[in-house]
Short mmCIF file of C-alpha atoms and ligand atoms in Angstrom, two decimals:
data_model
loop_
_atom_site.label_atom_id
_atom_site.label_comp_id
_atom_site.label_asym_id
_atom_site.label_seq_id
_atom_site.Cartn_x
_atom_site.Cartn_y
_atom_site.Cartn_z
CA UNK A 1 0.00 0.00 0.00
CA UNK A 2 1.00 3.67 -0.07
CA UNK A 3 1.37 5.38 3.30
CA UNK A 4 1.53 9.01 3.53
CA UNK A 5 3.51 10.66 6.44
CA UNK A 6 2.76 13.87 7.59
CA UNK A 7 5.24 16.19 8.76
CA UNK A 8 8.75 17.01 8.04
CA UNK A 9 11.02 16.66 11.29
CA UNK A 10 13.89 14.04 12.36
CA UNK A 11 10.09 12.30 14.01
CA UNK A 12 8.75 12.13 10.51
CA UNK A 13 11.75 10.79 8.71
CA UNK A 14 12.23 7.74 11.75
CA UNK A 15 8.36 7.36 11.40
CA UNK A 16 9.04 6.90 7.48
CA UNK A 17 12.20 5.15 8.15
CA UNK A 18 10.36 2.64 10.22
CA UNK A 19 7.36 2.11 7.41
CA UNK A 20 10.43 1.13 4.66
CA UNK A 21 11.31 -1.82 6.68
CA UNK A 22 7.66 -3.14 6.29
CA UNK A 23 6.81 -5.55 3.89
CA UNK A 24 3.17 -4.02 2.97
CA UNK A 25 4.61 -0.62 2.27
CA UNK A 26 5.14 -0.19 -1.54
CA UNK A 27 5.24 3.55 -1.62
CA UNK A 28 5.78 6.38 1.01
CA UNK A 29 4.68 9.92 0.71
CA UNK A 30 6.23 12.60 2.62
CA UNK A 31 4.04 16.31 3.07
CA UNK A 32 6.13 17.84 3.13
CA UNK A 33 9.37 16.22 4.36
CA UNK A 34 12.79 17.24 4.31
CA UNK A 35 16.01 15.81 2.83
CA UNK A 36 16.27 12.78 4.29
CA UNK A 37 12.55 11.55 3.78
CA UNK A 38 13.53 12.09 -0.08
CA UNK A 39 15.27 9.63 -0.29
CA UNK A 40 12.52 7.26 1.20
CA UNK A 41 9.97 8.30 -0.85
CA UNK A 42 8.16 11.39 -2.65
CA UNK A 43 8.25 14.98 -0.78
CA UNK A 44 4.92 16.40 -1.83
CA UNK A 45 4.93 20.45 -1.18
CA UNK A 46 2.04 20.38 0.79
CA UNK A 47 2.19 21.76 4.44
CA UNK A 48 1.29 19.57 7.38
CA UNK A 49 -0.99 22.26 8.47
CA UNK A 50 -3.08 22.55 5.43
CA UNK A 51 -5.67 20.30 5.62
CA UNK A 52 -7.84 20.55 2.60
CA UNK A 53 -4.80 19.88 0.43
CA UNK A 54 -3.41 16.55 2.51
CA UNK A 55 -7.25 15.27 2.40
CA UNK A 56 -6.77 15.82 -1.57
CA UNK A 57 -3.54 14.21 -2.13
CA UNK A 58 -4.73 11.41 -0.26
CA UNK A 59 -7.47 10.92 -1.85
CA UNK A 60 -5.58 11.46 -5.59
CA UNK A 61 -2.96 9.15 -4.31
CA UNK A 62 -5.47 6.35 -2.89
CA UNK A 63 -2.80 6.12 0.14
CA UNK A 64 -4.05 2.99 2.47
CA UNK A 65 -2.82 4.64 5.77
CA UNK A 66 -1.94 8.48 6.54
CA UNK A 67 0.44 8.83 9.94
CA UNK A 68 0.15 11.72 10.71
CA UNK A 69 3.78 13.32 13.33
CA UNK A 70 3.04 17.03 14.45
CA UNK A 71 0.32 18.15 16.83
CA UNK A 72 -1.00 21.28 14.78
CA UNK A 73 -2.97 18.75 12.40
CA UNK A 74 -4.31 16.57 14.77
CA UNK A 75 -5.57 19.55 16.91
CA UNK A 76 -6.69 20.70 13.96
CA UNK A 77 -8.81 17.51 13.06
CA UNK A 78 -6.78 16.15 10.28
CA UNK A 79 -7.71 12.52 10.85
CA UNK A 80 -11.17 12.90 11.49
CA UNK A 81 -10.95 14.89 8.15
CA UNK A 82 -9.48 11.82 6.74
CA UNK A 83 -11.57 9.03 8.42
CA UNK A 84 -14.94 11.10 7.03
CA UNK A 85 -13.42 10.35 3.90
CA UNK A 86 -12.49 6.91 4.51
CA UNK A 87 -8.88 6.90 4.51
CA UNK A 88 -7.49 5.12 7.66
CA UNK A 89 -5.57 7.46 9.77
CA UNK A 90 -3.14 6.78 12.84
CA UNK A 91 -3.91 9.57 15.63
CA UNK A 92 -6.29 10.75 17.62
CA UNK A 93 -9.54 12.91 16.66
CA UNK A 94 -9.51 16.66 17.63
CA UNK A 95 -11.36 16.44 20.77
CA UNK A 96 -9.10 13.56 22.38
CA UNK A 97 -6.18 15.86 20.83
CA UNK A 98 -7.14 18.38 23.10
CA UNK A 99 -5.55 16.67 26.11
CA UNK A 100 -2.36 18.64 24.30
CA UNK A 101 -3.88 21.18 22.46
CA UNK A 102 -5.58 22.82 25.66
CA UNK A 103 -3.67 22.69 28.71
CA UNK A 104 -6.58 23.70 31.07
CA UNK A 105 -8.87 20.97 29.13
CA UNK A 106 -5.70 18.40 30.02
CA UNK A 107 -5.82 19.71 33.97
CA UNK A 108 -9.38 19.45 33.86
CA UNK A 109 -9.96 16.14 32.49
CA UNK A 110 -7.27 14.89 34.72
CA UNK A 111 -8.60 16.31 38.14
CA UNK A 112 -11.92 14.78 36.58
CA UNK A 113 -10.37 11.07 36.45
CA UNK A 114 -8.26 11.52 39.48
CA UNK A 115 -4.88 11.22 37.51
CA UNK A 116 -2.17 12.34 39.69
CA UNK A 117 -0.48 15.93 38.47
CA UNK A 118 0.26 19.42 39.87
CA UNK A 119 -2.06 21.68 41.54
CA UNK A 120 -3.54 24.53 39.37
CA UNK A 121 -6.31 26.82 38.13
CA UNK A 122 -6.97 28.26 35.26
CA UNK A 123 -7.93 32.14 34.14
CA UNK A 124 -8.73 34.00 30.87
CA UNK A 125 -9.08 37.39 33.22
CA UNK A 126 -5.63 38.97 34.17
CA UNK A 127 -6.64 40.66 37.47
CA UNK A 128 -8.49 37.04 38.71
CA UNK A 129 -5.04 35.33 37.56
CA UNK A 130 -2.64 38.48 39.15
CA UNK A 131 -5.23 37.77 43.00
CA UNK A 132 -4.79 34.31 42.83
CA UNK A 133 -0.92 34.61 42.45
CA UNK A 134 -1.50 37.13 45.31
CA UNK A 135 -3.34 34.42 47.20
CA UNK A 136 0.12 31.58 46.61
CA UNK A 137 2.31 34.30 48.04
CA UNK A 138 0.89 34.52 51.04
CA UNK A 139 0.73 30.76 51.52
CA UNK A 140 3.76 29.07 49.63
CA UNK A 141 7.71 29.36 49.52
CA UNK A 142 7.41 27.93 46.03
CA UNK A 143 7.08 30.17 42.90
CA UNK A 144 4.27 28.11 39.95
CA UNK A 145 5.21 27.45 36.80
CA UNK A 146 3.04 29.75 34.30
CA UNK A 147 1.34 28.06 30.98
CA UNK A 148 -0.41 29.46 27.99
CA UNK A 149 -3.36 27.42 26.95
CA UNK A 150 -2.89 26.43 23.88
CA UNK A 151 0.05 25.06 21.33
CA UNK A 152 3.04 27.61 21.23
CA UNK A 153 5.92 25.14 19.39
CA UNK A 154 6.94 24.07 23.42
CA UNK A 155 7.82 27.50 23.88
CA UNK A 156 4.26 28.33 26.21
CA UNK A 157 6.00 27.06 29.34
CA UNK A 158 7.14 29.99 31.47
CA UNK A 159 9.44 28.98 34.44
CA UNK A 160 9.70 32.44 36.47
CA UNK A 161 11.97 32.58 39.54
CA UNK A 162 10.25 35.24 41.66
CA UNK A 163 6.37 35.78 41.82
CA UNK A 164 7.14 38.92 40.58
CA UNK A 165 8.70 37.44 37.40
CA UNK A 166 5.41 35.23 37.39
CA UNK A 167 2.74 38.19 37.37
CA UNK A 168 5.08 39.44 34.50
CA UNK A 169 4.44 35.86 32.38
CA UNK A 170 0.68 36.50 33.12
CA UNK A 171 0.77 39.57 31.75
CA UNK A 172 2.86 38.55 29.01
CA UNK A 173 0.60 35.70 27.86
CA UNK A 174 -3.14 37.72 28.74
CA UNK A 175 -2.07 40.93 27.79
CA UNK A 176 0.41 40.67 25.69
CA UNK A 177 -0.37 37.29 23.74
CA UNK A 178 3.23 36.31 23.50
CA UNK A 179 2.32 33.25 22.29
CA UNK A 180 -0.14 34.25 19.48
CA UNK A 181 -3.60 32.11 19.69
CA UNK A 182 -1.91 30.11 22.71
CA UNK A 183 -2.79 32.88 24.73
CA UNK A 184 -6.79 33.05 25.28
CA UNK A 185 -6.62 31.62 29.11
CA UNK A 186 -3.62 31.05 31.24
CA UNK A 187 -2.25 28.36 33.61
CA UNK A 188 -0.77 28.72 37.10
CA UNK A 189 0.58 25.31 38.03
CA UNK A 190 2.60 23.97 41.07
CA UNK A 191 5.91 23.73 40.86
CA UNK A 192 7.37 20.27 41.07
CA UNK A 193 10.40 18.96 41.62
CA UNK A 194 11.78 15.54 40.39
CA UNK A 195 13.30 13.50 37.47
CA UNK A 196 11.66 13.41 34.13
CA UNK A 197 10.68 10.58 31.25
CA UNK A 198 8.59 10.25 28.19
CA UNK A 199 6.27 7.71 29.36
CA UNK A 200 4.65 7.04 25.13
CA UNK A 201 1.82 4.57 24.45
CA UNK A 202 0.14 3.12 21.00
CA UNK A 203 -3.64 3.38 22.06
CA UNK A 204 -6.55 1.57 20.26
CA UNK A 205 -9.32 3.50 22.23
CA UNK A 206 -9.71 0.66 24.80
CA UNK A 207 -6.46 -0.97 25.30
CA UNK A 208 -2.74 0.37 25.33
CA UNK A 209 1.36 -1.01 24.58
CA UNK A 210 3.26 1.25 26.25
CA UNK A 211 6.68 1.73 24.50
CA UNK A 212 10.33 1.54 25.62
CA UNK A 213 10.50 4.91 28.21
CA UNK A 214 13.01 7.45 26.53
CA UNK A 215 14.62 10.68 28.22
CA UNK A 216 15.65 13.90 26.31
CA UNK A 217 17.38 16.50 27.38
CA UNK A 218 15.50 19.63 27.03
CA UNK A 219 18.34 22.24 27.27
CA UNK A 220 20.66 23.38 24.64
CA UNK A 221 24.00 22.98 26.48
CA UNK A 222 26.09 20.76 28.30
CA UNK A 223 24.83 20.04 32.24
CA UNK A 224 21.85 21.28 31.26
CA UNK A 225 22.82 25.04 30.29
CA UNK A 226 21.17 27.67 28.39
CA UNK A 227 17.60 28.15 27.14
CA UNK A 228 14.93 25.35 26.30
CA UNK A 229 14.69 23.81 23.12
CA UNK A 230 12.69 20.82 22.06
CA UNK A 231 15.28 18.58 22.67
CA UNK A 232 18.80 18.07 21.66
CA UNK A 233 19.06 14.35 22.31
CA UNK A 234 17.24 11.39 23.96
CA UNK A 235 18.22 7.59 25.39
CA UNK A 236 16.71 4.54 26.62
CA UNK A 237 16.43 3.07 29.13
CA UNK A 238 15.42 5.76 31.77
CA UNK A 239 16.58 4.93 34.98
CA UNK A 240 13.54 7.28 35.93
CA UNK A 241 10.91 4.69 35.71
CA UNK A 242 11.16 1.67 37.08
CA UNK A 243 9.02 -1.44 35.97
CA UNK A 244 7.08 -0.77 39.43
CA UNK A 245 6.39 2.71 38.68
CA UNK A 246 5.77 2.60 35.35
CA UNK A 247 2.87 -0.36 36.05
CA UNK A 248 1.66 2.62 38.46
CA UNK A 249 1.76 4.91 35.28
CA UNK A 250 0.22 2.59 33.18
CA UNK A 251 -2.69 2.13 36.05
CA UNK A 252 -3.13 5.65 37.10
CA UNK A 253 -2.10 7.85 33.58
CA UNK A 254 -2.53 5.63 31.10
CA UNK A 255 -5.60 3.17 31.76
CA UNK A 256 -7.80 6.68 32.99
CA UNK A 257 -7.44 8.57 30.16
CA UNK A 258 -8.36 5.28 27.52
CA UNK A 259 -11.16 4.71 30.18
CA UNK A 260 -12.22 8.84 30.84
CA UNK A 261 -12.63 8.92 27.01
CA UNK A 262 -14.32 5.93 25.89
CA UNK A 263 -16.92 7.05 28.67
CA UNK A 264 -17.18 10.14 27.33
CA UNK A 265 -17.67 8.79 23.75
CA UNK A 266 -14.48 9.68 22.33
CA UNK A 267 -11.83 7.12 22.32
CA UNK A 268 -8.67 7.88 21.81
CA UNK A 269 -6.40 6.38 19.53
CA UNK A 270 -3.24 6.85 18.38
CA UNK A 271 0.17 7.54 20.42
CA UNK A 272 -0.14 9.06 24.08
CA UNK A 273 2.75 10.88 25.18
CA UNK A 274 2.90 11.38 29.09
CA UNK A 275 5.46 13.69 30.28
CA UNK A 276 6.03 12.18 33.61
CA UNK A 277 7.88 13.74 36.65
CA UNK A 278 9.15 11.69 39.30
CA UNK A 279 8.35 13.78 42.66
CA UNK A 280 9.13 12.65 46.31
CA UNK A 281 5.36 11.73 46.27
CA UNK A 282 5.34 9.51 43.43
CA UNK A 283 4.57 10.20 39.28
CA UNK A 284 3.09 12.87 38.19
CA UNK A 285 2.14 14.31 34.82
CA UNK A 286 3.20 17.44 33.38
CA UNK A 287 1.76 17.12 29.98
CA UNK A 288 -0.29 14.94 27.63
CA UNK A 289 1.06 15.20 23.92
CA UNK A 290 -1.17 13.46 21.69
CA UNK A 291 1.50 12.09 18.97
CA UNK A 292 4.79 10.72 19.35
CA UNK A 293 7.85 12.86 20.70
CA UNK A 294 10.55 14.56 18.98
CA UNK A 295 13.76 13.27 19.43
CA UNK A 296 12.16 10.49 21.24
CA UNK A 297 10.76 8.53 18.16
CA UNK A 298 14.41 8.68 17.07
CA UNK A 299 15.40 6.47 19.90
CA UNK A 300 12.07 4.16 20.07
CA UNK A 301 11.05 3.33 16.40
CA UNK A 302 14.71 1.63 16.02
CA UNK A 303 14.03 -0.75 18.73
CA UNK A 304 10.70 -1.53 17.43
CA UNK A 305 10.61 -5.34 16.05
CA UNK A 306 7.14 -5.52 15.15
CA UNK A 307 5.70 -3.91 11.69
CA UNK A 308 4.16 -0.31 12.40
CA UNK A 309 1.87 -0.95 9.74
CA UNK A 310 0.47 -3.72 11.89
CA UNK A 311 0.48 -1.60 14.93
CA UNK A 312 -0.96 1.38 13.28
CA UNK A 313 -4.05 -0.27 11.86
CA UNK A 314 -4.49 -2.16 15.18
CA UNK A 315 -4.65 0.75 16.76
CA UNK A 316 -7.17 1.71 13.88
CA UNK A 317 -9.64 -1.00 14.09
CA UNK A 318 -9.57 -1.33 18.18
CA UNK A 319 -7.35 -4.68 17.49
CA UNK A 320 -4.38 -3.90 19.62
CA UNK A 321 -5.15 -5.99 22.37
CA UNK A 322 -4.49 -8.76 19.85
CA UNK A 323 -1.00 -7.78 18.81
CA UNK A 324 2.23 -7.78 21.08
CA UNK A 325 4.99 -5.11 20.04
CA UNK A 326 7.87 -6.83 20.30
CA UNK A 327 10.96 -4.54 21.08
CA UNK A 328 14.78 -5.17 21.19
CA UNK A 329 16.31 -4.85 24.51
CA UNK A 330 19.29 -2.79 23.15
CA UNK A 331 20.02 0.61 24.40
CA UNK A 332 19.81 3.30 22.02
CA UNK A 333 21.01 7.24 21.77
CA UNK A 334 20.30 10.11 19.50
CA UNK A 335 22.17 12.89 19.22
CA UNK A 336 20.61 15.97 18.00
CA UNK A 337 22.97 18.53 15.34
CA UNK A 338 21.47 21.95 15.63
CA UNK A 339 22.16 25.45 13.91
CA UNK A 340 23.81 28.01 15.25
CA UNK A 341 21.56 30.16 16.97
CA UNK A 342 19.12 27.94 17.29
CA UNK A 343 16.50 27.87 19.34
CA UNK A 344 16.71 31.48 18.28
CA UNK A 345 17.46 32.64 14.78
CA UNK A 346 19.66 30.44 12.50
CA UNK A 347 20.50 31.13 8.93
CA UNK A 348 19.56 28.32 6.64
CA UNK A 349 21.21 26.42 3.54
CA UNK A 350 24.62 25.69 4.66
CA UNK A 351 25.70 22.33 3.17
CA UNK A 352 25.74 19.24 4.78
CA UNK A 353 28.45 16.68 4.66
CA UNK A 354 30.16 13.38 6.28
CA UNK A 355 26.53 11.59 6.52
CA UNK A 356 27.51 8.35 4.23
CA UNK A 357 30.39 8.29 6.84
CA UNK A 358 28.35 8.64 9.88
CA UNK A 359 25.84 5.83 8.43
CA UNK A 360 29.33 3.81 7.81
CA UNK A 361 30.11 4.36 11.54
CA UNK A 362 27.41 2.39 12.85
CA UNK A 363 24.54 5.30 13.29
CA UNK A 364 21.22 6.22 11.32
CA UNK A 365 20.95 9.91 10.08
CA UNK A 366 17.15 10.53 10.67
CA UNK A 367 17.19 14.28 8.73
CA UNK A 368 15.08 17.43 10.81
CA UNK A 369 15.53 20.70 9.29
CA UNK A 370 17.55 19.51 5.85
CA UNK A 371 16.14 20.36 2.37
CA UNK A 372 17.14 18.73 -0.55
CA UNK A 373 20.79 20.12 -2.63
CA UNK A 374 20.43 22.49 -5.14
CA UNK A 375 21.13 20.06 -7.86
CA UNK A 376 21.43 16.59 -8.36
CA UNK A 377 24.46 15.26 -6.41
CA UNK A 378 24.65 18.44 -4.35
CA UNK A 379 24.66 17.14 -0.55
CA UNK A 380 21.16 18.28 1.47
CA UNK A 381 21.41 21.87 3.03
CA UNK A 382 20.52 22.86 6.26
CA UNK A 383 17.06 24.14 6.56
CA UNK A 384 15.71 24.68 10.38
CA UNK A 385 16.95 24.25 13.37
CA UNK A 386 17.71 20.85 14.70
CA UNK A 387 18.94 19.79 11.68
CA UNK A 388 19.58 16.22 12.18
CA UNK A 389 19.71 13.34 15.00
CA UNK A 390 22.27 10.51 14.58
CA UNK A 391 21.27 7.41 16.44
CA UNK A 392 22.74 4.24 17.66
CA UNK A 393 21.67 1.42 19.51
CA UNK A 394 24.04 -1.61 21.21
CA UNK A 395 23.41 -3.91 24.29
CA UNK A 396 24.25 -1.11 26.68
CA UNK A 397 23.72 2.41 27.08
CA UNK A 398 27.34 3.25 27.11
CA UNK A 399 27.99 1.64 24.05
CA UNK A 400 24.95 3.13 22.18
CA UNK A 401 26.07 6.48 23.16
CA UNK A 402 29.96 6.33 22.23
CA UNK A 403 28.56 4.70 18.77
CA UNK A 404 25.85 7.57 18.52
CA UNK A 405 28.80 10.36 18.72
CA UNK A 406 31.51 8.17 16.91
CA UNK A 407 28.79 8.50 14.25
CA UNK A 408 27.54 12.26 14.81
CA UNK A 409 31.51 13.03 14.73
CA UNK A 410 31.37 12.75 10.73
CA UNK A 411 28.52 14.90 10.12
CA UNK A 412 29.51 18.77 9.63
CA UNK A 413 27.79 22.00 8.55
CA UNK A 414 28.74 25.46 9.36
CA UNK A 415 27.79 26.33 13.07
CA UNK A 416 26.54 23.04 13.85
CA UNK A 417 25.97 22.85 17.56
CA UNK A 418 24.88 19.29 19.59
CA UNK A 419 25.62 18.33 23.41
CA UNK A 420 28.54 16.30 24.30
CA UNK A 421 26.33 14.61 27.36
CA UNK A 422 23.36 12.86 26.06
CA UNK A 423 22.85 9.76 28.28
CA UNK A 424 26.22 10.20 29.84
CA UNK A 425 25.48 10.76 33.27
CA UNK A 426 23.47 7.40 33.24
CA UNK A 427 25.49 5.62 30.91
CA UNK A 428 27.97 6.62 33.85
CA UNK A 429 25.92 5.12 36.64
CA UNK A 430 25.89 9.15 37.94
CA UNK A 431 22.15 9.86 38.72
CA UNK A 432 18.85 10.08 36.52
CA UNK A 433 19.37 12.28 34.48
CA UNK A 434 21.55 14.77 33.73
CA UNK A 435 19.95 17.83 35.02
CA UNK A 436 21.56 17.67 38.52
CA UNK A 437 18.26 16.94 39.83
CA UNK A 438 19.25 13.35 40.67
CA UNK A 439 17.11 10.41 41.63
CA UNK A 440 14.34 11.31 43.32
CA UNK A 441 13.70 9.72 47.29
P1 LIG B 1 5.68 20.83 29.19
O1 LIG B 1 5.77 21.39 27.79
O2 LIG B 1 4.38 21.06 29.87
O3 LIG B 1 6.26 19.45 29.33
O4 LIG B 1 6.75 21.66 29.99
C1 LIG B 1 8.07 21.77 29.54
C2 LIG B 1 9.00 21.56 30.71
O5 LIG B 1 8.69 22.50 31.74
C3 LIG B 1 8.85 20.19 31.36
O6 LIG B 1 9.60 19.22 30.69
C4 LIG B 1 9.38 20.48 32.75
O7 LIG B 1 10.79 20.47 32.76
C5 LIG B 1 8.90 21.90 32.99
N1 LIG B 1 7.64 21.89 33.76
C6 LIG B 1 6.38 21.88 33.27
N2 LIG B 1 5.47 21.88 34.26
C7 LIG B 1 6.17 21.89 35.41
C8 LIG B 1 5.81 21.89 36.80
N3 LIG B 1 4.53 21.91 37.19
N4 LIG B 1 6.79 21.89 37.72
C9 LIG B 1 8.09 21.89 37.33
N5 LIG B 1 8.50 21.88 36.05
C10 LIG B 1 7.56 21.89 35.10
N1 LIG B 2 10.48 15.91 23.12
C1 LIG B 2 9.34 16.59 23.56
C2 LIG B 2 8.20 16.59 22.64
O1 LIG B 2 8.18 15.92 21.63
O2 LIG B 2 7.25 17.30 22.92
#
């Protein structure tokens, strides 16, 4: 069958990367893909965001199964576009989407089915947001973490040090509307403290396969310096959950949300990304996403042994509970090459060379940001910013992180920037994770 991928980061290619090693995929489409999916299949110029024209070239292309990566299309209502249509698509419908596309909808919903996450309210007024921070003040040590509502690129997240600093991020999102359309109502959340995983899970609307947990590192620089960027590498395993926790995930995250939204009438299907934090008083979530992670795919879909066809259309047809995803019990590392500049401004279109090597060295190039060369022959060019993740796997962590950087070594384009520390710390038998936060009591 044809498949059509939706998207164009380093999550798209592995997703498309994954789908070539399946026997039932003749064909892959790519809207709109980057330089690396090109050489997988066709890049069709069609933005993932444009949803009248990916219903069309679906329908011209009779694809058997759309997968669709980013989280703009599925809040959007891309599949239920598509399954109106009768095209089989892999992720959830619009309203279960929500549980990432509206943060006070996710906190909501969760205080609903009694799944375990930080205190908060929610306000679309300024002055009932700036008396309730008033309220904290008086009453805690500990400064919130302030949210916009809606989808801002990971960027709506505001950690302010002082309460001071926080009535400035309310202002800036309900005022100001720093994050565009993300900005209509505001959340003021307790702050936690612990280690971090991505807890993901295939869902059929009933029943759930949780995969392999992963880690990324969120920060741009070494020890966990500099700004937030959607992540410059990732591992497995996490230290962070252990099999008895993440049994207590899959019992108290997972299970309630399949269960809250079947009883609701909307199932959800598709992947279920829990952003779990560790605290001193057990898991709790930080955020749904309703699609799979970026750089985590990088790291999972290479262990995955099964067919993702198989998965995706169990997931599909409520069938999962019949299938088994079998994984390897490697380790595995990515290693994420950014611009310079980025998660700022980069420039764009600087060559990029060394990648035959790196693939020689034992890693997969999955491309991000990358565009095509000018000409036939020319090497890609860089074209966002990640621009690619090199990934390895081996029996042990260490191993699949010296093999990920022996790789990532031979890759080279002006300014290039990565971290020298993905999984090291736990490679190293050093802690959880590598933001000093260590593991929690
Ligand atoms: P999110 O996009 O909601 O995962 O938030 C991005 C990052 O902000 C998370 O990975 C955490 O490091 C941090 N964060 C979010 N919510 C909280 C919270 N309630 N307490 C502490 N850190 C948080
Ligand atoms: N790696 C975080 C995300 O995909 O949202």
């Amino acid at each position: 069958m044809k498949v059509l991928v939706v998207g164009s980061g380093g999550r798209e290619h592995a997703i498309g990367w994954t789908l070539a090693r399946s026997s039932q995929v003749e064909k892959l489409l790519f809207a709109p893909g980057n330089g690396g999916t090109a050489a997988l299949g066709t890049n069709v110029d069609v933005e993932a965001t444009d949803l009248d024209a990916i219903v069309t070239l679906a329908k011209e292309e009779e694809v058997g199964l759309v997968m669709v990566g980013p989280e703009d299309p599925l809040v959007a209502g891309l599949v239920d576009r598509l399954t109106e249509v009768g095209i089989p698509a892999f992720g959830p419908t619009a309203v279960t989407a929500q549980l990432e596309g509206s943060k006070s909808f996710a906190k909501a919903f969760m205080e609903n089915h009694g799944i375990p996450t930080g205190a908060a309210a929610s306000f679309t007024v300024v002055d009932a947001a700036l008396a309730y921070l008033d309220e904290l003040a008086k009453t805690s040590a500990s400064v919130p973490v302030i949210k916009a509502d809606g989808l801002a690129a990971g960027k709506g997240v505001l950690m302010p040090e002082t309460f001071d600093e926080a009535a400035q991020a309310i202002r800036d999102i309900l005022i100001d509307r720093r994050f565009g359309a993300a900005c209509d109502s505001v959340l003021i959340e307790e702050r936690l403290v612990g280690a971090e995983a991505s807890v993901l899970a295939f869902c059929d609307g009933t029943s759930l396969a949780v995969m392999p947990v992963a880690q990324d590192h969120k920060r741009l620089g070494d020890g966990d310096a500099g700004p937030n960027t959607g992540g410059m590498g990732a591992f497995i395993p996490s230290p962070v959950i252990t099999p008895e926790l993440l049994a207590d995930v899959e019992a108290r995250v997972l299970q309630p949300v399949l269960k809250g939204m079947a009883a609701q009438g909307t199932p959800y299907v598709g992947v279920l990304y829990a952003g779990i934090m560790v605290t001193a008083d057990g898991p709790r979530v930080l955020e749904f996403n309703c699609r799979f992670g970026d750089p985590e795919t990088q790291v999972v879909l290479p262990l995955l042994e099964s067919d993702l066809v198989d998965i995706a259309f169990g997931c599909i047809d409520g069938r999962l509970g019949e299938l088994t995803p079998q994984w390897s019990s490697d380790a595995a590392a990515t290693v994420v090459l950014a611009s310079g500049g980025y998660p700022d401004s980069y420039p764009k279109g600087h060559p990029i060379t060394g990648l035959v090597e790196a693939a020689e060295a034992g890693g997969t190039v999955f491309h991000a940001g990358t565009a095509v060369g000018s000409a036939e022959g020319e090497p890609p060019v860089t074209n966002g910013g990640r621009v690619l993740a090199v990934t390895a796997t081996a029996p042990t962590l260490e191993a699949a992180v010296d093999a990920a950087y022996r790789a990532a070594d031979h890759a080279h384009f002006d300014g290039a920037v990565r971290r020298n520390d993905i999984g090291r710390d736990v490679a190293n038998g050093k802690g959880a994770d590598s933001d000093g936060k260590g593991t929690p009591t």
